[in-house]
Amino acid sequence: MKNQVCSKCAEGTYSLGSGIKFDEWDELPAGFSNVATFMDTAVGSAENKADSCNNSSWTPRGNYIESNRDDCTVSLIYAVHLKKSGSVFFEYQYIDNNIFFEFFIQNDQCKEMESTADKWVKLTDNGEWGSHSVTLKSGSNILYWRTTGILMGSKVVKPVLVKNITIEGVAYTSECFACKPGTFSDKPGSSGCQVCPRNTYSEKGAKECTKCKEEMYYSDEGSSVCIERPPCTNKDFFQIHTPCDKEGKTQIMYKWIEPKICREDLPDALTLPPSGERKDCPPCNPGFYNNASSSCTPCPPGTFSDGTQECRACPAGTEPALGFEYKWWNILPGNMKTSCFNVGNSKCDGMNGWEVAGDHIQSGAGGSDNDYLILNLHIPGFKPPTSVTGATGSELGRITFIFETICSADCVLYFMADVNRKNTNVVESWERSKEKQSYTHIISKNASFTFTWAFQRINEGQDSRQFINDMAKIYSITVTNAVDGVASSCRACALGSEQSGSSCVPCPTGHYIEKETSQCQECPDNTFLSIHQVYGREACIPCGPGSKSTKDHSACFSDCLVSYIKDNQTLNYDFSNLSQVGSLMSGPSFTSRGTKFFHFFNISLCGNEGKKMAICTDNITDVTLKDMVAESEDFSNFVGAFVCQSTIIPSDSKGFRTALALQSNSLADRFLGATVETMLENINIKTDMFPPSPIKIPDVHFFYKSSTVTTSCENGRATVVTMRCNPNKPDQGELSVPSSCPAGTCDGCTFYFVWESAEACPLCTEQDYHEIEGACKKGFQETLYVWNEPKHCIKGVPLPEKRTSTCETVDFWLKVGAGVGAFTAVLLIALTCYFWKKNQKLEYKYSKLVMTANSKECELPAADSCAIMEGEDNEEEIVYSNKQSLLGKLKSLATKEKEDHFESVQLKSSRSQNI
């Protein structure tokens, strides 16, 4: 400053000229600060949440700084004043999309700079460092590295790592910075320091590195001290199998783990076991053969081998079943490679992460327990067999592997997939020890894939070797329908009409191979072609109830029409107006820390010729979406299905400008059928998760299945959408989930939805209306038709038009009725008088007859009296017979018979009997 002249920095120091660099992270450098907050204010008091984040911060780890692992929002802040425009540059690792990582800049008025409008940082591949740079304006600049974890359960997020922060644009540098320990600069005027090599060390500001006494001490690359070598143990060496020799033998070799850090001359130290034991080589893997050499060679195209015999040509009418099947591990296959990586150091750089071991391949020793031991398998593409090029279903191929993990600590085995070398995503992971088991991953699109297995013994930032015996073993890896694969067997194929040798021809879309003729035959209607079998009529699988096949017979779908017959009554449903994607936001739910989130579902119920119209997309950490607009299908967080799900974090939950969508996945990519029955055949899925409908209209259940298999859902996910008639909810109606399972599922594998709408009611029929006849006016009568109430149908048969018919008026019939009534009254009066008069005559004749009989009895010896004395019984009984009924009397009157009619009377007397 005195001379106003720029001078070269001395040896052991460096300067960036107009910039500053932060590459030492043993402690937080001066000028940096941590601010931790819990930005979700939806649940609980803000004070309690702020207290819960007091221990969350960015943590220095030596060569880098590490973000928080919880769901607090933590900002690493640095303020700098620039005299001229400049830039900021840093390296980072960001592999977990359960944490949001943003970098932005504010001016001294706390307004974000335009240069960081796109503040979301891109994800990096597992184990790789990315870089990020942003221009800076002159004046005050406040730099923010901010992370926010989203814990959807007990899973701990992988932290973000940042190192080598460099800021350019400082007007001048008035001092030189000393080289950090483990580095040196041996020339004046250096702009940086060099790393000390292995088995050397340096202190701060060193001009050169000092060698360790190799027989007693060692050091890793970039060390500041030398470490005393411990005695050798069985954790310091490993065994390998040499390639097979011409005699078919392999040797077991023992090697020290490099770099060797132990001593054999100390008490209780182990020495390297003798090598060279010869054993028989395992056979070649299927699809390979031993051509009298020490290695296995792939079979030529059109041939096959089981690995123990010479390659043979496929018989006529067959083709090779291409793929890879690795079950013998004498050497690493040509399309596989292995490596070792450590975030914080370079100890294991150049080491093999996995070692072959005969009948399996196992994780290697590595340099320290927190190394990532990596195994890669590259497949250039997938395609179905020649004869089923038309089978464009959801599966083009699959990868299956059998593995186990043996761990005493918190080890993790990751299985990852990279599509077209865009981005590596974790497909599945297994923690701690796992028994020997199989896992299958379905490939649904033709692309270049790199599959990765990464094993880590502990996820801690310590360079120890305590758990070297913890390991992962893979026994076999099988890949089907792989481009450039080899064949272990042949399968039937279709022959052309003009057969030339045994050449196979591709069957048209939706055709299977006829067994007798080996010709292509189209699958019948409402069947779809199996991906796994194309030979014989049984390759065409019938569609489920209420479904039909696509034109190419690749899948089944619902045309939105469902019929149900019960008690001689047919109910027809038409869900066409619900064929557009329906959406449901369920929740809110809360994490253990109280972060609010929602479950968002999209449902493509039916129609659309079987296209999967429901789309779910992550919208935050996939900034790479901008680079993939033209190749949206390659976008790993883009999901198209019949039913898909995303997790939504509202904008007010974490202080973001917009709602966040993450963890998008498919719940249903295959339609099984639609029926009123509560269960499909061979599909054990309950449909009684909702209370019964208040109206007596049967619900229709749509069944779906997902081919994605996870450790928690070994049979894949299943989805049931129950369509319920509700006339009070017109148009799209309302989607809901069971109250007992607010996330739509209780076990994470089977999802339930009910869709209430008037459009879910059956089509109207003649039985759904009745007629009402009006009064007869002026010789005309109207008949109206009205719907039965309550109305539980839509569309279908329309109401008939009003009908008018001729009729007689009420006045005419009233007159007729009055006349008939008057005549009837007169007739009744006349009949009454007639019969009363006739009855009088009958009584007179009767009394006369009685008197005559009495007079004859009185001519006998005189009696004291003919009367009935007091106390005597009247034993005489009078019996009338041949008495005409009222009808008979009317008939007599009608025939006007004039003869006198008499009624005979039988008289009975006890006295006459005595005589």
Coordinates of N, CA and C in Angstrom, one line a residue, residues 97-260:
N97 N -33.1 -35.2 -3.9 CA -34.2 -34.3 -4.2 C -35.2 -34.1 -3.1
N98 N -34.9 -34.7 -1.9 CA -35.7 -34.4 -0.7 C -35.2 -33.2 0.0
I99 N -34.2 -32.5 -0.5 CA -33.7 -31.3 0.0 C -33.6 -30.3 -1.1
F100 N -34.1 -29.1 -0.8 CA -34.1 -28.0 -1.8 C -32.9 -27.1 -1.6
F101 N -32.1 -26.9 -2.7 CA -30.9 -26.2 -2.6 C -31.0 -25.0 -3.5
E102 N -30.9 -23.8 -3.0 CA -30.9 -22.6 -3.8 C -29.8 -21.7 -3.5
F103 N -29.3 -21.0 -4.5 CA -28.2 -20.0 -4.3 C -28.7 -18.7 -4.9
F104 N -28.7 -17.6 -4.1 CA -29.2 -16.3 -4.7 C -28.4 -15.2 -4.0
I105 N -28.5 -14.0 -4.6 CA -27.7 -12.9 -4.1 C -28.7 -11.7 -3.9
Q106 N -28.5 -11.0 -2.7 CA -29.3 -9.8 -2.4 C -28.3 -8.6 -2.4
N107 N -28.9 -7.4 -2.7 CA -28.1 -6.2 -2.5 C -28.3 -5.7 -1.1
D108 N -27.7 -4.5 -0.8 CA -27.8 -4.1 0.6 C -29.2 -3.6 1.0
Q109 N -30.1 -3.6 0.1 CA -31.5 -3.4 0.4 C -32.4 -4.6 0.4
C110 N -31.7 -5.8 0.5 CA -32.4 -7.1 0.7 C -33.2 -7.4 -0.5
K111 N -32.9 -6.9 -1.7 CA -33.6 -7.3 -2.9 C -32.8 -8.3 -3.7
E112 N -33.4 -9.3 -4.2 CA -32.6 -10.3 -5.0 C -32.2 -9.7 -6.3
M113 N -31.0 -10.1 -6.7 CA -30.4 -9.6 -7.9 C -31.0 -10.3 -9.1
E114 N -31.1 -9.7 -10.3 CA -31.6 -10.3 -11.5 C -30.8 -11.5 -11.9
S115 N -29.5 -11.5 -11.6 CA -28.6 -12.6 -12.1 C -28.9 -13.9 -11.4
T116 N -29.7 -13.9 -10.3 CA -30.1 -15.1 -9.7 C -31.6 -15.4 -9.7
A117 N -32.2 -14.9 -10.8 CA -33.6 -15.2 -11.0 C -33.9 -16.7 -11.0
D118 N -32.9 -17.4 -11.7 CA -33.0 -18.8 -11.7 C -32.1 -19.4 -10.6
K119 N -32.6 -19.4 -9.4 CA -31.8 -19.7 -8.2 C -31.7 -21.2 -7.9
W120 N -32.5 -22.0 -8.5 CA -32.4 -23.4 -8.1 C -31.2 -24.1 -8.7
V121 N -30.5 -24.8 -7.9 CA -29.2 -25.4 -8.3 C -29.5 -26.8 -8.8
K122 N -28.9 -27.3 -9.9 CA -29.1 -28.6 -10.5 C -28.6 -29.7 -9.6
L123 N -29.3 -30.8 -9.7 CA -28.8 -32.0 -9.1 C -27.5 -32.5 -9.7
T124 N -26.7 -33.2 -9.0 CA -25.5 -33.9 -9.5 C -25.6 -35.4 -9.4
D125 N -24.8 -36.1 -10.2 CA -24.8 -37.5 -10.0 C -24.1 -37.9 -8.7
N126 N -24.5 -39.1 -8.3 CA -24.0 -39.6 -7.0 C -22.4 -39.7 -7.1
G127 N -21.7 -39.0 -6.2 CA -20.3 -39.1 -6.2 C -19.6 -38.1 -7.0
E128 N -20.3 -37.2 -7.8 CA -19.6 -36.3 -8.7 C -19.8 -34.9 -8.1
W129 N -18.8 -34.0 -8.4 CA -18.9 -32.6 -8.0 C -19.3 -31.8 -9.2
G130 N -20.3 -30.9 -9.0 CA -20.7 -30.0 -10.0 C -20.2 -28.6 -9.7
S131 N -20.4 -27.7 -10.6 CA -19.9 -26.3 -10.3 C -21.0 -25.3 -10.7
H132 N -21.0 -24.2 -10.0 CA -22.0 -23.2 -10.2 C -21.3 -21.8 -10.2
S133 N -21.6 -20.9 -11.1 CA -21.1 -19.6 -11.1 C -22.1 -18.6 -11.4
V134 N -22.0 -17.4 -10.8 CA -23.0 -16.3 -11.0 C -22.2 -15.0 -11.1
T135 N -22.6 -14.1 -12.0 CA -21.9 -12.8 -12.0 C -22.4 -11.9 -10.9
L136 N -21.5 -11.0 -10.4 CA -21.8 -10.1 -9.3 C -21.7 -8.7 -9.8
K137 N -22.5 -7.8 -9.4 CA -22.5 -6.4 -9.7 C -21.6 -5.7 -8.7
S138 N -21.1 -4.5 -9.0 CA -20.3 -3.8 -8.1 C -21.2 -3.3 -7.0
G139 N -20.6 -3.1 -5.8 CA -21.3 -2.7 -4.6 C -21.5 -3.8 -3.7
S140 N -22.4 -3.7 -2.8 CA -22.6 -4.7 -1.8 C -23.4 -5.9 -2.4
N141 N -22.9 -7.1 -2.1 CA -23.5 -8.4 -2.5 C -23.6 -9.3 -1.3
I142 N -24.8 -9.8 -1.0 CA -24.9 -10.7 0.1 C -25.3 -12.1 -0.5
L143 N -24.4 -13.0 -0.3 CA -24.5 -14.4 -0.9 C -25.2 -15.3 0.0
Y144 N -26.2 -16.1 -0.5 CA -27.0 -17.0 0.3 C -26.9 -18.4 -0.4
W145 N -26.4 -19.4 0.4 CA -26.6 -20.8 0.1 C -27.6 -21.3 1.0
R146 N -28.8 -21.6 0.5 CA -29.9 -22.0 1.4 C -30.4 -23.4 1.1
T147 N -30.6 -24.2 2.1 CA -31.1 -25.5 2.0 C -32.4 -25.7 2.9
T148 N -33.3 -26.4 2.4 CA -34.5 -26.8 3.1 C -34.8 -28.2 2.9
G149 N -34.8 -29.0 4.0 CA -35.1 -30.4 3.9 C -36.6 -30.7 4.0
I150 N -37.0 -31.7 3.3 CA -38.4 -32.2 3.3 C -38.4 -33.6 3.8
L151 N -38.7 -33.8 5.0 CA -38.7 -35.2 5.6 C -40.1 -35.8 5.5
M152 N -40.4 -36.6 4.5 CA -41.7 -37.3 4.4 C -41.6 -38.7 5.1
G153 N -41.5 -38.6 6.4 CA -41.3 -39.9 7.1 C -40.0 -39.8 7.9
S154 N -39.4 -40.9 8.1 CA -38.2 -41.0 9.0 C -36.9 -40.9 8.2
K155 N -37.0 -40.8 6.8 CA -35.8 -40.8 6.0 C -35.0 -39.5 6.2
V156 N -33.7 -39.6 6.4 CA -32.9 -38.5 6.6 C -32.3 -38.1 5.2
V157 N -32.4 -36.8 4.9 CA -31.9 -36.4 3.6 C -30.4 -36.4 3.5
K158 N -29.9 -36.6 2.3 CA -28.4 -36.5 2.0 C -28.1 -35.0 2.0
P159 N -27.1 -34.6 2.7 CA -26.8 -33.2 2.8 C -26.1 -32.7 1.5
V160 N -26.2 -31.4 1.3 CA -25.5 -30.7 0.2 C -24.1 -30.4 0.7
L161 N -23.1 -30.6 -0.2 CA -21.7 -30.3 0.1 C -21.2 -29.2 -0.8
V162 N -20.5 -28.2 -0.2 CA -19.9 -27.1 -0.9 C -18.5 -26.9 -0.6
K163 N -17.6 -26.6 -1.6 CA -16.2 -26.4 -1.4 C -15.7 -25.4 -2.4
N164 N -14.5 -24.9 -2.2 CA -13.8 -24.0 -3.1 C -14.6 -22.9 -3.6
I165 N -15.1 -22.1 -2.6 CA -15.8 -20.9 -3.0 C -14.9 -19.8 -3.3
T166 N -15.0 -19.3 -4.6 CA -14.1 -18.3 -5.1 C -14.9 -17.0 -5.5
I167 N -14.5 -15.9 -5.0 CA -15.1 -14.6 -5.4 C -14.1 -13.7 -6.1
E168 N -14.5 -13.3 -7.3 CA -13.7 -12.4 -8.1 C -14.3 -11.1 -8.2
G169 N -13.5 -10.0 -8.2 CA -14.0 -8.6 -8.3 C -13.6 -7.7 -7.2
V170 N -12.9 -8.2 -6.2 CA -12.4 -7.4 -5.2 C -11.4 -6.4 -5.8
A171 N -11.4 -5.1 -5.5 CA -10.6 -4.1 -6.1 C -9.1 -4.4 -6.0
Y172 N -8.7 -4.8 -4.9 CA -7.3 -5.1 -4.7 C -7.1 -6.1 -3.5
T173 N -6.0 -6.7 -3.5 CA -5.7 -7.7 -2.4 C -4.4 -7.1 -1.7
S174 N -4.6 -6.8 -0.5 CA -3.5 -6.2 0.2 C -2.6 -7.1 1.0
E175 N -2.9 -8.4 0.9 CA -2.1 -9.4 1.6 C -2.2 -10.8 0.8
C176 N -1.2 -11.6 1.1 CA -1.2 -13.0 0.5 C -1.7 -14.0 1.5
F177 N -2.4 -15.0 1.0 CA -2.9 -16.1 1.9 C -2.0 -17.2 2.0
A178 N -1.7 -17.7 3.2 CA -0.8 -18.8 3.4 C -1.5 -20.1 2.9
C179 N -0.7 -21.0 2.4 CA -1.2 -22.3 1.9 C -1.7 -23.1 3.1
K180 N -2.8 -23.7 2.9 CA -3.4 -24.4 4.1 C -2.6 -25.7 4.3
P181 N -2.7 -26.3 5.5 CA -1.9 -27.5 5.8 C -2.3 -28.6 4.8
G182 N -1.3 -29.4 4.4 CA -1.4 -30.4 3.4 C -1.2 -29.9 2.0
T183 N -0.9 -28.6 1.8 CA -0.6 -28.0 0.5 C 0.7 -27.2 0.6
F184 N 1.2 -26.8 -0.6 CA 2.4 -26.0 -0.6 C 2.5 -25.2 -1.9
S185 N 3.3 -24.1 -1.9 CA 3.6 -23.4 -3.1 C 5.1 -23.2 -3.1
D186 N 5.8 -23.7 -4.1 CA 7.3 -23.6 -4.1 C 7.8 -22.5 -5.1
K187 N 6.9 -21.6 -5.6 CA 7.3 -20.6 -6.4 C 6.7 -19.3 -6.0
P188 N 7.4 -18.1 -6.1 CA 6.8 -16.8 -5.8 C 5.7 -16.5 -6.8
G189 N 4.7 -15.7 -6.4 CA 3.7 -15.3 -7.3 C 2.7 -16.3 -7.6
S190 N 2.4 -17.3 -6.7 CA 1.5 -18.4 -7.0 C 0.0 -17.9 -6.8
S191 N -0.8 -18.4 -7.7 CA -2.3 -18.1 -7.6 C -3.0 -19.2 -6.9
G192 N -2.3 -20.2 -6.5 CA -2.9 -21.3 -5.7 C -1.8 -22.2 -5.2
C193 N -2.2 -23.2 -4.4 CA -1.3 -24.1 -3.7 C -1.5 -25.5 -4.2
Q194 N -0.5 -26.3 -4.2 CA -0.5 -27.7 -4.7 C -0.7 -28.6 -3.5
V195 N -1.3 -29.8 -3.8 CA -1.6 -30.8 -2.7 C -0.4 -31.7 -2.5
C196 N -0.1 -31.9 -1.3 CA 1.0 -32.8 -1.0 C 0.7 -34.2 -1.3
P197 N 1.6 -35.0 -1.9 CA 1.3 -36.4 -2.3 C 1.2 -37.3 -1.1
R198 N 0.9 -38.5 -1.4 CA 0.7 -39.5 -0.3 C 2.1 -39.8 0.4
N199 N 2.0 -40.0 1.7 CA 3.2 -40.3 2.5 C 4.1 -39.1 2.7
T200 N 3.5 -37.9 2.5 CA 4.1 -36.6 2.8 C 3.1 -35.8 3.6
Y201 N 3.6 -34.7 4.2 CA 2.7 -33.8 4.9 C 3.3 -32.4 4.9
S202 N 2.5 -31.4 5.2 CA 3.0 -30.0 5.3 C 2.1 -29.3 6.3
E203 N 2.7 -28.3 6.9 CA 2.0 -27.4 7.8 C 1.6 -26.2 7.0
K204 N 0.9 -25.3 7.7 CA 0.3 -24.1 7.0 C 1.5 -23.2 6.5
G205 N 1.3 -22.7 5.3 CA 2.3 -21.8 4.7 C 3.6 -22.6 4.3
A206 N 3.5 -23.8 3.9 CA 4.7 -24.6 3.6 C 5.2 -24.3 2.2
K207 N 6.5 -24.3 2.0 CA 7.1 -24.2 0.7 C 7.3 -25.5 0.0
E208 N 7.3 -26.6 0.8 CA 7.5 -27.9 0.2 C 6.9 -28.9 1.2
C209 N 6.7 -30.1 0.8 CA 6.1 -31.2 1.7 C 7.3 -32.0 2.3
T210 N 7.0 -32.5 3.5 CA 8.0 -33.3 4.2 C 7.6 -34.8 4.1
K211 N 8.6 -35.6 3.8 CA 8.2 -37.1 3.7 C 8.1 -37.7 5.1
C212 N 7.2 -38.7 5.2 CA 7.0 -39.4 6.4 C 8.0 -40.6 6.5
K213 N 8.3 -41.0 7.6 CA 9.2 -42.2 7.8 C 8.3 -43.4 7.4
E214 N 8.5 -43.9 6.2 CA 7.5 -44.9 5.6 C 7.4 -46.2 6.4
E215 N 8.5 -46.6 7.0 CA 8.4 -47.8 7.8 C 7.6 -47.7 9.0
M216 N 7.4 -46.5 9.5 CA 6.7 -46.4 10.8 C 5.4 -45.5 10.6
Y217 N 5.4 -44.6 9.6 CA 4.3 -43.7 9.5 C 3.8 -43.7 8.1
Y218 N 2.6 -43.1 7.9 CA 2.0 -43.0 6.6 C 1.1 -41.7 6.6
S219 N 0.8 -41.3 5.4 CA -0.2 -40.2 5.3 C -0.9 -40.3 4.0
D220 N -2.1 -39.8 4.0 CA -2.9 -39.7 2.8 C -2.6 -38.5 2.0
E221 N -3.1 -38.4 0.8 CA -2.8 -37.2 0.0 C -3.4 -36.0 0.6
G222 N -2.7 -34.9 0.7 CA -3.1 -33.7 1.3 C -3.2 -33.7 2.8
S223 N -2.3 -34.5 3.4 CA -2.3 -34.6 4.9 C -1.4 -33.5 5.5
S224 N -1.8 -33.2 6.8 CA -1.0 -32.2 7.5 C -0.1 -32.9 8.6
V225 N -0.3 -34.2 8.8 CA 0.5 -34.9 9.8 C 0.7 -36.3 9.2
C226 N 1.7 -37.0 9.8 CA 1.9 -38.4 9.5 C 1.3 -39.2 10.6
I227 N 0.7 -40.4 10.3 CA 0.0 -41.3 11.2 C 0.8 -42.5 11.4
E228 N 0.9 -43.0 12.6 CA 1.7 -44.2 12.9 C 0.9 -45.4 12.3
R229 N 1.7 -46.3 11.7 CA 1.1 -47.5 11.1 C 0.7 -48.5 12.1
P230 N -0.5 -49.1 12.0 CA -1.0 -50.1 13.0 C -0.5 -51.5 12.6
P231 N -0.6 -52.5 13.4 CA -0.3 -53.8 13.0 C -1.4 -54.3 12.0
C232 N -0.9 -55.2 11.1 CA -1.8 -55.7 10.0 C -2.8 -56.7 10.6
T233 N -4.0 -56.6 10.1 CA -5.1 -57.6 10.5 C -5.8 -58.1 9.2
N234 N -6.8 -59.0 9.4 CA -7.4 -59.6 8.3 C -8.3 -58.5 7.5
K235 N -8.4 -57.3 8.1 CA -9.1 -56.2 7.4 C -8.2 -55.5 6.4
D236 N -7.0 -55.9 6.3 CA -6.0 -55.2 5.5 C -5.7 -55.9 4.2
F237 N -6.3 -57.1 4.0 CA -6.0 -57.8 2.7 C -7.3 -58.4 2.2
F238 N -7.4 -58.9 1.0 CA -8.5 -59.5 0.4 C -8.1 -60.5 -0.7
Q239 N -9.0 -61.3 -1.1 CA -8.6 -62.4 -2.1 C -9.3 -62.1 -3.4
I240 N -8.7 -62.5 -4.5 CA -9.3 -62.4 -5.8 C -9.1 -63.7 -6.5
H241 N -9.8 -63.9 -7.6 CA -9.7 -65.1 -8.5 C -9.0 -64.6 -9.8
T242 N -8.0 -65.3 -10.2 CA -7.3 -64.9 -11.5 C -8.2 -65.5 -12.6
P243 N -8.0 -64.9 -13.8 CA -8.7 -65.4 -15.0 C -8.3 -66.9 -15.2
C244 N -9.2 -67.6 -15.8 CA -9.0 -69.0 -16.1 C -7.8 -69.2 -17.1
D245 N -7.0 -70.3 -16.8 CA -5.9 -70.6 -17.7 C -6.4 -71.6 -18.7
K246 N -5.5 -72.1 -19.6 CA -5.9 -73.0 -20.6 C -6.4 -74.4 -20.1
E247 N -6.0 -74.7 -18.8 CA -6.4 -75.9 -18.2 C -7.7 -75.8 -17.5
G248 N -8.3 -74.6 -17.6 CA -9.6 -74.4 -16.9 C -9.4 -74.2 -15.4
K249 N -8.3 -73.7 -15.0 CA -8.1 -73.5 -13.5 C -8.0 -72.0 -13.2
T250 N -8.3 -71.7 -12.0 CA -8.2 -70.3 -11.5 C -7.4 -70.4 -10.2
Q251 N -6.7 -69.3 -9.9 CA -5.9 -69.3 -8.7 C -6.5 -68.3 -7.8
I252 N -6.4 -68.6 -6.5 CA -6.9 -67.7 -5.4 C -5.7 -66.9 -5.0
M253 N -5.8 -65.6 -5.1 CA -4.7 -64.7 -4.8 C -5.1 -63.8 -3.7
Y254 N -4.1 -63.5 -2.8 CA -4.4 -62.5 -1.7 C -3.5 -61.3 -1.9
K255 N -4.2 -60.1 -1.7 CA -3.5 -58.9 -1.9 C -3.7 -57.9 -0.8
W256 N -2.7 -57.1 -0.5 CA -2.9 -56.0 0.5 C -3.8 -54.9 -0.1
I257 N -4.6 -54.4 0.7 CA -5.5 -53.3 0.3 C -4.5 -52.1 0.1
E258 N -4.6 -51.5 -1.0 CA -3.8 -50.3 -1.3 C -4.5 -49.0 -1.0
P259 N -3.8 -48.0 -0.5 CA -2.4 -48.1 -0.1 C -2.3 -48.9 1.2
K260 N -1.2 -49.6 1.3 CA -1.0 -50.4 2.5 C -0.5 -49.5 3.7

